[in-house]
PDB file of C-alpha atoms and ligand atoms in Angstrom:
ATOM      1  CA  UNK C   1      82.817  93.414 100.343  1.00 44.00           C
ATOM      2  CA  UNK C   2      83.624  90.867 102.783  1.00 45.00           C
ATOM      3  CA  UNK C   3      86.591  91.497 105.500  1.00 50.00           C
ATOM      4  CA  UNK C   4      90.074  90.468 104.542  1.00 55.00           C
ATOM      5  CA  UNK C   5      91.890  87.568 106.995  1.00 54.00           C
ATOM      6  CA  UNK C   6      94.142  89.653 108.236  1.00 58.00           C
ATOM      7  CA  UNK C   7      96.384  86.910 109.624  1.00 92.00           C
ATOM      8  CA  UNK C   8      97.268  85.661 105.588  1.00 97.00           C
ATOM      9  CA  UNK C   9      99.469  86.346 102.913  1.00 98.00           C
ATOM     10  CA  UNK C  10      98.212  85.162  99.192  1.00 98.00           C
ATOM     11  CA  UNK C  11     101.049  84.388  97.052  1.00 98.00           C
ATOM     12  CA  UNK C  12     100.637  82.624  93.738  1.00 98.00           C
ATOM     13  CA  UNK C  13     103.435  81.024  91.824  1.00 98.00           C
ATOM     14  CA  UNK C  14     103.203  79.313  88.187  1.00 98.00           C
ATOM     15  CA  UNK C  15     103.736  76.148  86.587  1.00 98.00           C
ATOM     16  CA  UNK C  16     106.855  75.210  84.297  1.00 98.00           C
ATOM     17  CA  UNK C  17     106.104  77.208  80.471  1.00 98.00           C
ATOM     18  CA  UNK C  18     107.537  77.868  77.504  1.00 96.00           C
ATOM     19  CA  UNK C  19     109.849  74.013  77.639  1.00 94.00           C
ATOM     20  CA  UNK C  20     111.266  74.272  80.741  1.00 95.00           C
ATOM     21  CA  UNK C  21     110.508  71.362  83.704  1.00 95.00           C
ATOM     22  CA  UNK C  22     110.402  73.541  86.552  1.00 98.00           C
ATOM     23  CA  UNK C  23     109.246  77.139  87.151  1.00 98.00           C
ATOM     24  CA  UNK C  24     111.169  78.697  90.478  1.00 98.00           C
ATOM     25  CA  UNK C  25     107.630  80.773  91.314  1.00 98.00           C
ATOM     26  CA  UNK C  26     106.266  77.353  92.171  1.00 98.00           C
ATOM     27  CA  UNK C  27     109.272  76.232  93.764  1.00 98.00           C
ATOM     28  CA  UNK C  28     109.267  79.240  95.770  1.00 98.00           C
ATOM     29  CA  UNK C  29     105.595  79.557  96.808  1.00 98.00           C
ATOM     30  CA  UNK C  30     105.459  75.855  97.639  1.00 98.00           C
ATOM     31  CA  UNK C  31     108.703  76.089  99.647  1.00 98.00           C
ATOM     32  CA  UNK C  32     106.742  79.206 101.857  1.00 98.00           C
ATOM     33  CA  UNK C  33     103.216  77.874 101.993  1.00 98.00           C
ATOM     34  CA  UNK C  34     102.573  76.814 105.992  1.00 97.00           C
ATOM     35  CA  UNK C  35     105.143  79.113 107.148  1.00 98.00           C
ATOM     36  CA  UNK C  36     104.645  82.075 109.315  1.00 97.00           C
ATOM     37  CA  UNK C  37     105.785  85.595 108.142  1.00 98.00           C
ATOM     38  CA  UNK C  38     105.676  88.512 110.387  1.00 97.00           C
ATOM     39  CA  UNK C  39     102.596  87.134 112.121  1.00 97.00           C
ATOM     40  CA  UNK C  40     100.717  86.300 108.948  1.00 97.00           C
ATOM     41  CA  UNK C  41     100.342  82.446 107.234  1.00 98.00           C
ATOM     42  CA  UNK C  42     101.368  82.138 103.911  1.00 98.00           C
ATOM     43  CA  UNK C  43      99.029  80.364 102.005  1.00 98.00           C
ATOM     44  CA  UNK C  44     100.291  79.142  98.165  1.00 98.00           C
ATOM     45  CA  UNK C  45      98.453  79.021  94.848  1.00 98.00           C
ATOM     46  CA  UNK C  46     100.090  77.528  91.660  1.00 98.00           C
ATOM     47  CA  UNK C  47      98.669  79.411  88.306  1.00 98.00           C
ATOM     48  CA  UNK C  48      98.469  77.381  85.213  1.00 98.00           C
ATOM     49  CA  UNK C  49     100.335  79.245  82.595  1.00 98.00           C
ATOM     50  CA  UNK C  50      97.319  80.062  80.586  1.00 98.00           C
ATOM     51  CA  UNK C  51      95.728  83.262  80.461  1.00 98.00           C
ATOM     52  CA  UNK C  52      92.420  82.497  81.226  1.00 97.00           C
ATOM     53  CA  UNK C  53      92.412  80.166  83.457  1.00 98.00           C
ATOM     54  CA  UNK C  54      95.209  81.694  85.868  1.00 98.00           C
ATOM     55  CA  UNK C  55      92.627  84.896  86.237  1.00 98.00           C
ATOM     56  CA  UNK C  56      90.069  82.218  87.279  1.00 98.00           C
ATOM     57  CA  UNK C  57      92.346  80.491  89.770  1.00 98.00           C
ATOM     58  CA  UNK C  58      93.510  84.249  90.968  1.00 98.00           C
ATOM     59  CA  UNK C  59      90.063  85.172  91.348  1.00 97.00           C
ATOM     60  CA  UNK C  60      88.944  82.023  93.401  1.00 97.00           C
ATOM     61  CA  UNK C  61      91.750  81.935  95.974  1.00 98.00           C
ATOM     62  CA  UNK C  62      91.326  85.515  96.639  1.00 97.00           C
ATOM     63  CA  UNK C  63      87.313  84.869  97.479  1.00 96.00           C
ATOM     64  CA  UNK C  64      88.304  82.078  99.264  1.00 96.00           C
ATOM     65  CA  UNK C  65      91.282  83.028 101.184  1.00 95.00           C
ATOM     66  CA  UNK C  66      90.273  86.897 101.695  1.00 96.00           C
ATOM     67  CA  UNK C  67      94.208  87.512 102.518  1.00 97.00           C
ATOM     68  CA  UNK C  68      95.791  90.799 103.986  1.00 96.00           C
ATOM     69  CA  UNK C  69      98.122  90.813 101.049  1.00 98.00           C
ATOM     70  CA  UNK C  70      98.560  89.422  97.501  1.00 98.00           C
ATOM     71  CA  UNK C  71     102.032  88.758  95.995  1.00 98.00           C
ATOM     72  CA  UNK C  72     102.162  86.981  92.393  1.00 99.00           C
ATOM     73  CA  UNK C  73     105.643  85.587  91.646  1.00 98.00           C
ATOM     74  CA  UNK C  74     106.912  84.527  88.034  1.00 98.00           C
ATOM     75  CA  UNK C  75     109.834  83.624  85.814  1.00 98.00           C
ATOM     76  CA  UNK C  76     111.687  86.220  83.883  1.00 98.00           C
ATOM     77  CA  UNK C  77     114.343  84.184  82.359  1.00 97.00           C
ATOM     78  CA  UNK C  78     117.129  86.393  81.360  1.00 97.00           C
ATOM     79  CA  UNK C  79     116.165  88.820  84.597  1.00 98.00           C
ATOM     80  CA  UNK C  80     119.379  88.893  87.521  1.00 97.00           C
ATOM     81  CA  UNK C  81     118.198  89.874  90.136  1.00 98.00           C
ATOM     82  CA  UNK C  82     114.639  89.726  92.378  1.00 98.00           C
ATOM     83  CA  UNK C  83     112.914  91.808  90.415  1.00 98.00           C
ATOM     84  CA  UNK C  84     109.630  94.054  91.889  1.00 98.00           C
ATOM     85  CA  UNK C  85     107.450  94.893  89.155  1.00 98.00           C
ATOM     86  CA  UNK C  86     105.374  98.662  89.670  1.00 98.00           C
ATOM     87  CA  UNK C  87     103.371  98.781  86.401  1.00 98.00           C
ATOM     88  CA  UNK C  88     100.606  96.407  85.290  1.00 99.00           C
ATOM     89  CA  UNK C  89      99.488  96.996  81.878  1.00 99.00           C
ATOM     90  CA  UNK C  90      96.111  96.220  80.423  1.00 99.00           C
ATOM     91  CA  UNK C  91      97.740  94.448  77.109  1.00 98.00           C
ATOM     92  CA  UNK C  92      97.980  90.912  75.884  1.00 98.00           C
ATOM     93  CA  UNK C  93     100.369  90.139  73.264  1.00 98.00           C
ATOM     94  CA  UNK C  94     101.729  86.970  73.447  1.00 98.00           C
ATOM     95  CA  UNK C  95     105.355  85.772  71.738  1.00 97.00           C
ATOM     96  CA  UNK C  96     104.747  82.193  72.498  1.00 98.00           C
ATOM     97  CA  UNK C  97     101.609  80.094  72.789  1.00 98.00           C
ATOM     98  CA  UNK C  98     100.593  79.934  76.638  1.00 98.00           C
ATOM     99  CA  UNK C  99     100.198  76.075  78.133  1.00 98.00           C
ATOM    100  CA  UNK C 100      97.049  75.982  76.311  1.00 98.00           C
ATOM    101  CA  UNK C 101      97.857  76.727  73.199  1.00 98.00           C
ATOM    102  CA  UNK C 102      96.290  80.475  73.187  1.00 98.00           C
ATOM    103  CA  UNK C 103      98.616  83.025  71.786  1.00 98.00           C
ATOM    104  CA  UNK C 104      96.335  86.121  72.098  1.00 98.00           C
ATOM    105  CA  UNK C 105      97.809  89.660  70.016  1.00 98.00           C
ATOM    106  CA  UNK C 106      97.037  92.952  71.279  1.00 98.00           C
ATOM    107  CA  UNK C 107      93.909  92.580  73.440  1.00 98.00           C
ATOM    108  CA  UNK C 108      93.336  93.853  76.839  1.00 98.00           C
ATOM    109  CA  UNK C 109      93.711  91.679  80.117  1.00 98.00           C
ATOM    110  CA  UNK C 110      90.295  93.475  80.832  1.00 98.00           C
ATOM    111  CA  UNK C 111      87.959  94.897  78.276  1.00 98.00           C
ATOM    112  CA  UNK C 112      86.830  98.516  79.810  1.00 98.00           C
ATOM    113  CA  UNK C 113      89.738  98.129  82.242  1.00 98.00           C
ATOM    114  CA  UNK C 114      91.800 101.089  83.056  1.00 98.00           C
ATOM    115  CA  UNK C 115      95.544 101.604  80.874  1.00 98.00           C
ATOM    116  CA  UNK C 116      97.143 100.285  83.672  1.00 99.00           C
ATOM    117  CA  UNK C 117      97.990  99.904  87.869  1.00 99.00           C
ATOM    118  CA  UNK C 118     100.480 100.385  89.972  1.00 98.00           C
ATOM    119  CA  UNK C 119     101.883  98.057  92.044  1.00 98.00           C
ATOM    120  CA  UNK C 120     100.254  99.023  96.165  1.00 98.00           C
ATOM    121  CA  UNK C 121     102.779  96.971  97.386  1.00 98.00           C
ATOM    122  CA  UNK C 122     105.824  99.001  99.501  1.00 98.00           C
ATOM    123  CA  UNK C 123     107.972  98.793  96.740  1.00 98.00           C
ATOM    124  CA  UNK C 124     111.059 101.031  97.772  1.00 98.00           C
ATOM    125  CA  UNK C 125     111.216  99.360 101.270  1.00 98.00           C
ATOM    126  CA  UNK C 126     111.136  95.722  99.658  1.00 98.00           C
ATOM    127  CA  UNK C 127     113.839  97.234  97.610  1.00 98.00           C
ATOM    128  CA  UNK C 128     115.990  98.496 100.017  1.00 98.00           C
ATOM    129  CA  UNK C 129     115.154  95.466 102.843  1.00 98.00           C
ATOM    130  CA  UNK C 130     116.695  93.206  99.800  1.00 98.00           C
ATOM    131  CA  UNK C 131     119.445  95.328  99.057  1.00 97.00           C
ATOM    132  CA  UNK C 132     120.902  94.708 102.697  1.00 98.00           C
ATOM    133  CA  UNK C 133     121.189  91.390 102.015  1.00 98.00           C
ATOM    134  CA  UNK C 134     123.678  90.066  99.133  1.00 94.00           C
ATOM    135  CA  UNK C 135     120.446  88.928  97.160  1.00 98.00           C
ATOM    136  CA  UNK C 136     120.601  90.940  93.701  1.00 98.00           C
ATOM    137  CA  UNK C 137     117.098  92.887  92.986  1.00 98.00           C
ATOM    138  CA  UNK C 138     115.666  95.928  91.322  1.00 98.00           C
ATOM    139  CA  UNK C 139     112.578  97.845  90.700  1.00 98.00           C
ATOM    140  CA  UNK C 140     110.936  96.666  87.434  1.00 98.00           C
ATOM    141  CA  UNK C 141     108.747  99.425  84.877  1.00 98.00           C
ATOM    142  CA  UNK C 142     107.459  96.594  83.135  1.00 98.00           C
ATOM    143  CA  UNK C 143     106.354  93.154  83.989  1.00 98.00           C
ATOM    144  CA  UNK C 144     105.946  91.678  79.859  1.00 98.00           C
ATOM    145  CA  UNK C 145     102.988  91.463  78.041  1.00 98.00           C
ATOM    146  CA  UNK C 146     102.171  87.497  78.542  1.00 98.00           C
ATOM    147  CA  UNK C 147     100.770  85.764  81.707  1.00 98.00           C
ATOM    148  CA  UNK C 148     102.314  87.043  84.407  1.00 98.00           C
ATOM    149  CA  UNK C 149     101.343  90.907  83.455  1.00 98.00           C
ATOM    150  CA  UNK C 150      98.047  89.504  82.776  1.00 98.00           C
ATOM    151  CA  UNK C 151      97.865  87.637  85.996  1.00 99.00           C
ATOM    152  CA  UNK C 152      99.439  91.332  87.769  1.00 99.00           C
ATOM    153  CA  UNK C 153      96.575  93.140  86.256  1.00 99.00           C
ATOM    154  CA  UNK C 154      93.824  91.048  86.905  1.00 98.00           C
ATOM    155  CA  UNK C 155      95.233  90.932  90.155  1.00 98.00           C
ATOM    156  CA  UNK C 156      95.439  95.224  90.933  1.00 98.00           C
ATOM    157  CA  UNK C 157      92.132  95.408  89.085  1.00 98.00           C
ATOM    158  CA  UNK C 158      90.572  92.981  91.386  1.00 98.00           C
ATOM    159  CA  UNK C 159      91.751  94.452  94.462  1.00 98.00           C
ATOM    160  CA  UNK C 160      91.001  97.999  93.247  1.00 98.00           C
ATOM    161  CA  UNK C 161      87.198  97.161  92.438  1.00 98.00           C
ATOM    162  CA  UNK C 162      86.494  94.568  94.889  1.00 97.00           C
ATOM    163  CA  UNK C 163      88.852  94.585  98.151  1.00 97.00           C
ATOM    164  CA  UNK C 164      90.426  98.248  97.633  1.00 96.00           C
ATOM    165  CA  UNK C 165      92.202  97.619 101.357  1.00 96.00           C
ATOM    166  CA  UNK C 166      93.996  94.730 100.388  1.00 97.00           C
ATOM    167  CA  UNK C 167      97.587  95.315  98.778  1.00 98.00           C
ATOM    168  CA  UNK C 168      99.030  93.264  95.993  1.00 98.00           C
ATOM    169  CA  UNK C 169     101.826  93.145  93.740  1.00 98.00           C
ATOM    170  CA  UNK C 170     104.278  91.235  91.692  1.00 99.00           C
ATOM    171  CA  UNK C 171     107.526  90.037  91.151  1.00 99.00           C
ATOM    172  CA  UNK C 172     109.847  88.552  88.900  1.00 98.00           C
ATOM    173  CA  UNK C 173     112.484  85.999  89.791  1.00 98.00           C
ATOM    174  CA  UNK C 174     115.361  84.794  87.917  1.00 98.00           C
ATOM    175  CA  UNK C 175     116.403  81.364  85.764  1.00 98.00           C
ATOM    176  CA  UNK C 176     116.945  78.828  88.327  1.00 98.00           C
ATOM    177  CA  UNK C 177     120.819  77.629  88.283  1.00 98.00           C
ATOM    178  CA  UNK C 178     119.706  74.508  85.996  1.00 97.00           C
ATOM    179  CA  UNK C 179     117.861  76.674  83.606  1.00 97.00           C
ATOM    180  CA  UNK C 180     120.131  79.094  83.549  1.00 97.00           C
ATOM    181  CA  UNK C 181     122.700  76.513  82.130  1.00 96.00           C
ATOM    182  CA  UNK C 182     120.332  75.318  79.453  1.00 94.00           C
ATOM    183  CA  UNK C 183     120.120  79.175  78.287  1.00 93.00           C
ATOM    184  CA  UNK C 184     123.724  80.340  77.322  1.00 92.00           C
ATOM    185  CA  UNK C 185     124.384  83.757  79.057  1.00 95.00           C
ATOM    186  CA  UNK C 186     121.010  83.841  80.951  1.00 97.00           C
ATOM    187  CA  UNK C 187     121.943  84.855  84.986  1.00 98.00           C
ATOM    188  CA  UNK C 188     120.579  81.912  87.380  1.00 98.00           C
ATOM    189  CA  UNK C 189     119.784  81.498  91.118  1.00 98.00           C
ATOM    190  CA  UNK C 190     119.850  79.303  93.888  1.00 98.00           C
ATOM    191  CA  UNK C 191     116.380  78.344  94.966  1.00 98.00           C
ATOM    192  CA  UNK C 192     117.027  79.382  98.701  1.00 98.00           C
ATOM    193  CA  UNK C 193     118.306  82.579  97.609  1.00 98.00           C
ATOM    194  CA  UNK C 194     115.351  83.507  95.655  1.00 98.00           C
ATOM    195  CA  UNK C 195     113.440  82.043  98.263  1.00 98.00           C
ATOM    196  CA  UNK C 196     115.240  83.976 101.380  1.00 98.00           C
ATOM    197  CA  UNK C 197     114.571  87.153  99.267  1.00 98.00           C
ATOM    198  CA  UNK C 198     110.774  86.613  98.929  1.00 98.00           C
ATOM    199  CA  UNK C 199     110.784  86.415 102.169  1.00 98.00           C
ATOM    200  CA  UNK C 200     112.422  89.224 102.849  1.00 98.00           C
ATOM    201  CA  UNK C 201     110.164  91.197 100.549  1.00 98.00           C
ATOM    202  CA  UNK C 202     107.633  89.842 101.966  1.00 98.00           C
ATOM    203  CA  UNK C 203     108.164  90.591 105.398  1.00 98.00           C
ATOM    204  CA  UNK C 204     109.002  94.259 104.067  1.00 98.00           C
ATOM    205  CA  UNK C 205     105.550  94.221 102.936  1.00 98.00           C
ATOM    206  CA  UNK C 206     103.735  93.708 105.959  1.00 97.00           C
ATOM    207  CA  UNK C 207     105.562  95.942 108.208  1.00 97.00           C
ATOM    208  CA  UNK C 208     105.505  98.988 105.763  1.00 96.00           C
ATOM    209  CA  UNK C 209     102.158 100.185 105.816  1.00 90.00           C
ATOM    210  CA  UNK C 210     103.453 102.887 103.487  1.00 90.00           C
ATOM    211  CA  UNK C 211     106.456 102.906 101.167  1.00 94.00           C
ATOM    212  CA  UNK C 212     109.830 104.784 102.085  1.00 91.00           C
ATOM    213  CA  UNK C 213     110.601 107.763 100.533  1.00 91.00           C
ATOM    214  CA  UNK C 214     113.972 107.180  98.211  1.00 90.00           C
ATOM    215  CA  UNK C 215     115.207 107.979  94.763  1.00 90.00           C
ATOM    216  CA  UNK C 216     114.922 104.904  92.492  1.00 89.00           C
ATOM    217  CA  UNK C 217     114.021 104.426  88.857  1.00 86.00           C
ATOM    218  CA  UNK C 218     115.466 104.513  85.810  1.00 86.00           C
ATOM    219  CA  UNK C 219     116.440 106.646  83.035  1.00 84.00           C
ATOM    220  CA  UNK C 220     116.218 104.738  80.351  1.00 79.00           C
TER     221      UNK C 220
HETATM  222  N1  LIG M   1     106.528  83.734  83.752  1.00 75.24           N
HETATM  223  C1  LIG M   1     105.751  84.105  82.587  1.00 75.24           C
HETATM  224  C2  LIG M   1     104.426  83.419  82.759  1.00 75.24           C
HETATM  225  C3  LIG M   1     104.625  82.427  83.848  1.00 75.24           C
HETATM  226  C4  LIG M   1     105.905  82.754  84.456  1.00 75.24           C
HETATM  227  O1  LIG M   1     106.386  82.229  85.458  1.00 75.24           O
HETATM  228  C5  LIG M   1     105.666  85.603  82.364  1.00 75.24           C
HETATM  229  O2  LIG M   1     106.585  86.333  82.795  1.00 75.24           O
HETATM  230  O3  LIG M   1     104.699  86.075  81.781  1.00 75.24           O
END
């Protein structure tokens, strides 16, 4: 185990899926990459939405950026608010084909993988650093079963095994406002909302080196 860069931030967005032109996780990561966040450089990575070739492109900007922290970003269309994710799951079962054309059913991320990992990131004080802002978010108990969980797990099981110091997470954004128009009822927006939040989560992130201690979750 090499030693992380301390002074960088890893966050990975996706390309457009499932139709759509643009995915706000790229727009979002691209829109952050160069800047400076609470002392650390954000450096981007856009995942092809494909299963195995986004755990590829995870693995090799990890090895080759050795960040502080990991955050993976995606599109839940249909989501409201920001949306932290604190489960990864080690299940594959795709509704649609991914950009490949692979439409796995019911196999692990990681054969001989743990069930599942939590999220390391601070989740309750990303939670509650959004919620003083008007940007909508939540804590999320499941993050699908398609790429992006697939891309979470890889991403806590590579950590865990590999750089167990390092924290990583995900989360889900919504429907950007032009999406959200082709998709009757669907919540969208703004790209510098979304993209103020992340950076507000983000910044929670690296100044909580552990998570606050409040009531969240969900009954149902
Ligand atoms: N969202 C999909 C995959 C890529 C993305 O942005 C998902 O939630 O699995």
């Amino acid at each position: 185990m090499t030693a992380s860069n301390s002074a960088s931030v890893l966050l990975t967005g996706f390309e457009p899926f499932a139709g759509d032109a643009v995915n706000p996780a790229r727009e979002i990561v691209l829109a952050l990459a160069g800047t400076t966040i609470a002392g650390h450089r954000v450096i981007a990575q856009v995942l092809p939405v494909a299963f195995a070739a986004a755990l590829h492109a995870l693995d090799a900007a990890i090895a080759a950026e050795r960040p502080a922290l990991v955050i993976a970003i995606g599109q839940a269309g249909g989501r409201a608010g920001i949306s932290i994710e604190r489960v990864a799951i080690n299940l594959i079962d795709a509704r649609i084909p991914d950009n490949t054309g692979a439409q796995p059913i019911d196999v692990p991320v990681i054969a001989g993988a743990p069930a599942a990992y939590f999220s390391t990131l601070p989740v309750k004080a990303m939670l509650a650093a959004l919620h003083a802002t008007d940007i909508p978010a939540e804590l999320s108990f499941s993050a699908g079963s398609y790429v992006c969980n697939a891309v979470f797990f890889a991403l806590m099981h590579h950590l865990a095994t590999r750089h167990p110091s390092v924290r990583g997470g995900f989360i889900h954004v919504p429907y950007l406002p032009q999406q959200a128009a082709a998709h009757p009822g669907a919540p969208g927006m703004a790209l510098a909302t979304m993209t103020r939040g992340i950076g507000i989560a983000i910044t929670a992130a690296l100044t909580h080196a552990r998570d606050v201690r409040v009531h969240g979750g969900a009954i149902a």
